[in-house]
Each structure stands twice: as structure tokens, then as C-alpha cells.
Short mmCIF file of C-alpha atoms in Angstrom, two decimals:
data_model
loop_
_atom_site.label_atom_id
_atom_site.label_comp_id
_atom_site.label_asym_id
_atom_site.label_seq_id
_atom_site.Cartn_x
_atom_site.Cartn_y
_atom_site.Cartn_z
CA UNK A 253 -35.90 265.57 112.02
CA UNK A 254 -32.25 265.42 110.89
CA UNK A 255 -30.48 264.50 114.17
CA UNK A 256 -26.75 264.07 113.47
CA UNK A 257 -25.61 264.58 109.88
CA UNK A 258 -22.20 263.51 108.61
CA UNK A 259 -20.63 264.27 105.26
CA UNK A 260 -19.28 262.71 103.15
CA UNK A 261 -20.53 259.12 103.42
CA UNK A 262 -17.57 257.69 101.51
CA UNK A 263 -14.14 259.04 100.63
CA UNK A 264 -10.89 257.71 99.20
CA UNK A 265 -7.73 259.63 100.08
CA UNK A 266 -4.18 259.25 98.90
CA UNK A 267 -1.41 258.98 101.48
CA UNK A 268 -0.38 262.44 102.63
CA UNK A 269 -3.60 264.19 101.61
CA UNK A 270 -5.76 266.05 104.10
CA UNK A 271 -9.50 266.31 104.53
CA UNK A 272 -12.22 267.40 106.89
CA UNK A 273 -15.11 265.23 107.95
CA UNK A 274 -18.15 267.35 108.65
CA UNK A 275 -20.61 266.75 111.48
CA UNK A 276 -23.67 268.78 112.39
CA UNK A 277 -26.46 268.20 114.89
CA UNK A 278 -29.73 270.06 115.27
CA UNK A 279 -30.72 268.88 118.76
CA UNK A 280 -28.85 271.64 120.63
CA UNK A 281 -26.69 269.04 122.37
CA UNK A 282 -23.66 270.24 124.29
CA UNK A 283 -21.70 267.01 124.05
CA UNK A 284 -20.27 265.80 120.76
CA UNK A 285 -17.90 262.97 119.92
CA UNK A 286 -15.86 261.47 117.13
CA UNK A 287 -15.32 257.72 117.09
CA UNK A 288 -13.58 255.41 114.67
CA UNK A 289 -14.60 251.82 114.01
CA UNK A 290 -12.03 249.40 112.65
CA UNK A 291 -13.07 246.00 111.23
CA UNK A 292 -14.07 243.56 113.95
CA UNK A 293 -13.71 246.17 116.64
CA UNK A 294 -15.95 248.40 118.66
CA UNK A 295 -15.89 252.15 118.45
CA UNK A 296 -12.91 254.03 119.85
CA UNK A 297 -13.09 257.67 120.93
CA UNK A 298 -10.92 260.08 118.96
CA UNK A 299 -11.95 263.50 120.32
CA UNK A 300 -14.85 264.92 122.24
CA UNK A 301 -16.33 268.29 123.09
CA UNK A 302 -18.42 269.35 126.07
CA UNK A 303 -19.51 272.62 124.52
CA UNK A 304 -18.64 275.30 121.99
CA UNK A 305 -14.97 276.23 122.27
CA UNK A 306 -14.06 273.21 124.43
CA UNK A 307 -12.47 270.07 123.02
CA UNK A 308 -10.30 267.30 124.40
CA UNK A 309 -8.52 264.15 123.31
CA UNK A 310 -10.01 260.71 123.54
CA UNK A 311 -8.32 257.33 123.33
CA UNK A 312 -6.88 257.56 119.78
CA UNK A 313 -6.30 261.26 118.87
CA UNK A 314 -3.02 261.02 116.94
CA UNK A 315 -3.28 262.25 113.37
CA UNK A 316 -6.52 264.16 113.95
CA UNK A 317 -7.65 267.61 114.99
CA UNK A 318 -11.03 269.08 115.88
CA UNK A 319 -12.65 272.42 116.49
CA UNK A 320 -15.99 273.43 117.98
CA UNK A 321 -16.84 277.02 117.13
CA UNK A 322 -20.61 276.49 117.38
CA UNK A 323 -22.91 274.17 119.31
CA UNK A 324 -24.09 272.59 116.06
CA UNK A 325 -20.84 271.75 114.26
CA UNK A 326 -17.92 269.53 115.18
CA UNK A 327 -15.60 268.91 112.19
CA UNK A 328 -12.77 266.36 112.29
CA UNK A 329 -9.60 267.20 110.40
CA UNK A 330 -7.19 264.57 109.09
CA UNK A 331 -3.74 265.91 108.29
CA UNK A 332 -1.28 263.84 106.23
CA UNK A 333 -3.53 260.81 105.80
CA UNK A 334 -1.98 257.40 106.48
CA UNK A 335 -3.23 253.87 105.68
CA UNK A 336 -3.75 253.31 109.43
CA UNK A 337 -6.53 255.89 109.27
CA UNK A 338 -8.60 253.70 106.97
CA UNK A 339 -11.72 253.20 109.05
CA UNK A 340 -15.37 254.10 109.49
CA UNK A 341 -15.83 257.37 111.37
CA UNK A 342 -18.87 258.17 113.47
CA UNK A 343 -19.92 261.46 114.91
CA UNK A 344 -22.30 261.43 117.87
CA UNK A 345 -23.98 263.86 120.21
CA UNK A 346 -25.73 263.65 123.55
CA UNK A 347 -27.25 265.75 126.27
CA UNK A 348 -27.02 264.63 129.86
CA UNK A 349 -30.30 265.24 131.55
CA UNK A 350 -30.59 262.88 134.47
CA UNK A 351 -30.92 259.38 133.09
CA UNK A 352 -31.24 260.40 129.47
CA UNK A 353 -27.66 259.77 128.46
CA UNK A 354 -28.44 258.34 125.04
CA UNK A 355 -25.92 259.11 122.32
CA UNK A 356 -27.27 259.85 118.83
CA UNK A 357 -25.06 258.81 115.94
CA UNK A 358 -24.57 259.97 112.40
CA UNK A 359 -24.56 257.41 109.58
CA UNK A 360 -20.80 257.23 109.44
CA UNK A 361 -18.09 258.04 106.90
CA UNK A 362 -16.17 255.19 105.31
CA UNK A 363 -12.64 256.46 104.65
CA UNK A 364 -10.03 254.56 102.67
CA UNK A 365 -6.44 255.78 102.50
CA UNK A 366 -4.43 254.33 99.62
CA UNK B 217 -10.19 252.84 132.10
CA UNK B 218 -13.45 250.99 131.96
CA UNK B 219 -13.45 247.95 129.68
CA UNK B 220 -16.35 246.19 128.00
CA UNK B 221 -16.09 242.57 126.91
CA UNK B 222 -18.37 240.72 124.53
CA UNK B 223 -17.20 237.11 124.45
CA UNK B 224 -19.41 235.96 121.57
CA UNK B 225 -18.14 237.20 118.17
CA UNK B 226 -21.08 235.51 116.41
CA UNK B 227 -24.45 234.10 117.41
CA UNK B 228 -27.20 232.45 115.43
CA UNK B 229 -30.91 232.12 116.20
CA UNK B 230 -33.91 230.81 114.36
CA UNK B 231 -36.80 233.08 113.62
CA UNK B 232 -39.30 233.24 116.54
CA UNK B 233 -36.76 231.80 118.97
CA UNK B 234 -34.98 233.54 121.85
CA UNK B 235 -31.30 234.44 121.97
CA UNK B 236 -29.11 235.97 124.70
CA UNK B 237 -26.04 238.08 123.99
CA UNK B 238 -23.44 238.40 126.74
CA UNK B 239 -21.57 241.43 128.00
CA UNK B 240 -19.30 241.99 130.97
CA UNK B 241 -17.64 245.22 132.04
CA UNK B 242 -15.09 246.46 134.48
CA UNK B 243 -15.48 249.63 136.52
CA UNK B 244 -14.82 251.05 139.96
CA UNK B 245 -17.71 253.51 139.67
CA UNK B 246 -21.02 252.92 141.41
CA UNK B 247 -23.14 255.17 139.19
CA UNK B 248 -23.05 254.48 135.48
CA UNK B 249 -25.12 253.57 132.46
CA UNK B 250 -25.13 250.57 130.18
CA UNK B 251 -26.45 250.35 126.65
CA UNK B 252 -27.03 247.93 123.83
CA UNK B 253 -26.71 249.39 120.34
CA UNK B 254 -27.69 247.65 117.11
CA UNK B 255 -25.74 248.25 113.91
CA UNK B 256 -27.42 246.86 110.78
CA UNK B 257 -25.58 246.73 107.42
CA UNK B 258 -26.60 250.35 106.85
CA UNK B 259 -23.98 251.26 109.54
CA UNK B 260 -26.48 253.33 111.52
CA UNK B 261 -26.02 252.92 115.31
CA UNK B 262 -29.44 252.41 116.86
CA UNK B 263 -30.09 252.39 120.60
CA UNK B 264 -31.84 249.17 121.59
CA UNK B 265 -32.04 249.46 125.36
CA UNK B 266 -30.57 251.40 128.27
CA UNK B 267 -29.99 250.51 131.94
CA UNK B 268 -29.12 252.84 134.81
CA UNK B 269 -26.87 251.13 137.35
CA UNK B 270 -28.75 252.55 140.33
CA UNK B 271 -31.95 250.85 139.17
CA UNK B 272 -32.29 247.25 140.29
CA UNK B 273 -35.13 246.53 137.91
CA UNK B 274 -34.04 245.14 134.56
CA UNK B 275 -34.91 247.31 131.57
CA UNK B 276 -37.28 246.04 128.89
CA UNK B 277 -38.25 247.41 125.47
CA UNK B 278 -40.85 245.28 123.72
CA UNK B 279 -39.04 242.06 122.64
CA UNK B 280 -35.73 243.21 124.13
CA UNK B 281 -34.80 242.81 127.78
CA UNK B 282 -31.64 242.81 129.82
CA UNK B 283 -30.33 240.78 132.72
CA UNK B 284 -28.32 243.28 134.76
CA UNK B 285 -26.17 241.74 137.49
CA UNK B 286 -24.36 244.66 139.13
CA UNK B 287 -22.23 242.65 141.53
CA UNK B 288 -21.08 240.35 138.73
CA UNK B 289 -20.70 243.31 136.32
CA UNK B 290 -22.74 241.48 133.74
CA UNK B 291 -25.25 242.96 131.29
CA UNK B 292 -26.78 240.47 128.87
CA UNK B 293 -29.37 241.21 126.19
CA UNK B 294 -32.26 238.84 125.54
CA UNK B 295 -34.12 239.03 122.25
CA UNK B 296 -37.44 237.19 122.27
CA UNK B 297 -39.44 236.11 119.23
CA UNK B 298 -36.47 236.88 116.97
CA UNK B 299 -37.23 238.45 113.60
CA UNK B 300 -35.21 238.58 110.40
CA UNK B 301 -34.83 242.32 110.93
CA UNK B 302 -32.94 241.67 114.15
CA UNK B 303 -29.92 240.46 112.19
CA UNK B 304 -27.14 242.94 112.87
CA UNK B 305 -24.04 243.67 114.92
CA UNK B 306 -24.88 244.33 118.55
CA UNK B 307 -22.59 246.44 120.69
CA UNK B 308 -22.60 246.66 124.45
CA UNK B 309 -21.51 250.08 125.75
CA UNK B 310 -20.67 251.66 129.10
CA UNK B 311 -20.83 255.31 130.16
CA UNK B 312 -20.29 257.21 133.39
CA UNK B 313 -19.80 260.77 134.58
CA UNK B 314 -16.03 260.46 134.93
CA UNK B 315 -15.49 259.27 131.37
CA UNK B 316 -14.35 261.84 128.78
CA UNK B 317 -17.43 264.01 128.67
CA UNK B 318 -19.65 260.99 129.22
CA UNK B 319 -18.33 259.25 126.11
CA UNK B 320 -19.14 255.57 125.73
CA UNK B 321 -16.78 252.60 125.90
CA UNK B 322 -17.80 249.87 123.48
CA UNK B 323 -17.27 246.15 123.31
CA UNK B 324 -16.10 244.54 120.07
CA UNK B 325 -19.60 243.49 119.13
CA UNK B 326 -21.57 240.31 118.49
CA UNK B 327 -22.79 239.51 115.00
CA UNK B 328 -26.31 238.07 115.17
CA UNK B 329 -27.57 235.89 112.34
CA UNK B 330 -31.29 235.14 112.17
CA UNK B 331 -32.30 232.11 110.10
CA UNK B 332 -35.80 231.44 108.72
#
């Protein structure tokens, strides 16, 4: 029962490098999300998707891109990494069926940009 | 935008005692959902309890219960018979149908310390 799987768990990037954070879910959920969590803060929404082929910006999208070619996968791309992108990144998914609006989270990726 | 406020950065409770974590939120919606998530040192976000705004009855899950005051926009979490494994960050979160594909808005969290 995998749920939401994120890779990698840890990564160190140099300023200006690029990388893709992978996220996959096996629950056939339509809704998927990327959040970032800075120290002492709650989670902030970066991008979200309501289904394959449909994505939109959240609260803090600058410096990131996403794609959703399948229901299962929702990768997050960082272009030209900056120190301000040092954070913990969470992928989540959910399926709205009446009251069951629970979001399921991956274990997070700790990213450090130096 | 809906905001979620947790006014207690840190709380401490002795094992077997009861502790209440506070949360207030701001919204103009009448139909929404509220959640408490637990984040232990492993970083995993774990759903503790959920409350639908249209339900007047407070949600309970074993030792965890909420005090939902819709008019006051307050949603506190009560942990009874606290255990060492309850030590974690606790996040209050809000979601509604108008919010970015039902994404959640989170408070800044409350760090709960449980002492023997």
C-alpha cells in the first residue's frame, strides 16, 4: 500500500542547477498538490492539478514548473535553483467524495541550495 | 484568502494529562472542512482528525477530540491521556470547494512536548 511516493528524500543543489522532484500516487486520485514547508512555517501551496493535463499555480509558484501527463505522476521542476528554494517539499493527493476530503502526503524531500 | 492561525508555537504536557491546542481561521464560506495533522520528526504528515463545517457535532477519534465553534471560527484539538508518541508538530488546516482545487491552508503549527 504505497500511497504517495516522493523521490529523492534529500538533495543538495548548487545555485543555478536544475532538478525534478518526483511524485507518484497509486490511489487513482484526481487532485494532486505540491507544497513547501519553510522552518517554523506551515505548508504553502506551490502548484496543484485537478486531473491529467490540468495544472494551476498556487500561492508561491515562482521558480517552479509542473506537468501532469498521467493521473499517477506529478513532477515538480526547479529551474535555476536559488538559496530561497531551500525547503522541505511535500507532494499530496486527494479525492473529493462527499466528506472524504483527506489529503494524503508523501514523506517529503529536504532540498538545500548552496 | 482563508487564513489559519495557531497562536501557540509550543505546548508542553505531562504523560497521561490532557492538553488543548488552539486554532482560529478566517473564511466567508459556509461549507468547508477543518483538519488537524500531526508531523512527527519523520516529517510524515498524518491526519489526526477531520471536521465538516455543516456538522454541529464535534469530531472524535479515540483520545483526540475537537471543539468546533463555527460562529467564533475556532477549532481546537484536545488530546486526552497524552502519550510520549504524541510529541510532534501539530498543524491546523482549512479546505473548501473554492480553494485551488480543494488545497489546504495551513497554520504555522504548534510543537507539542510530552514529558514523562
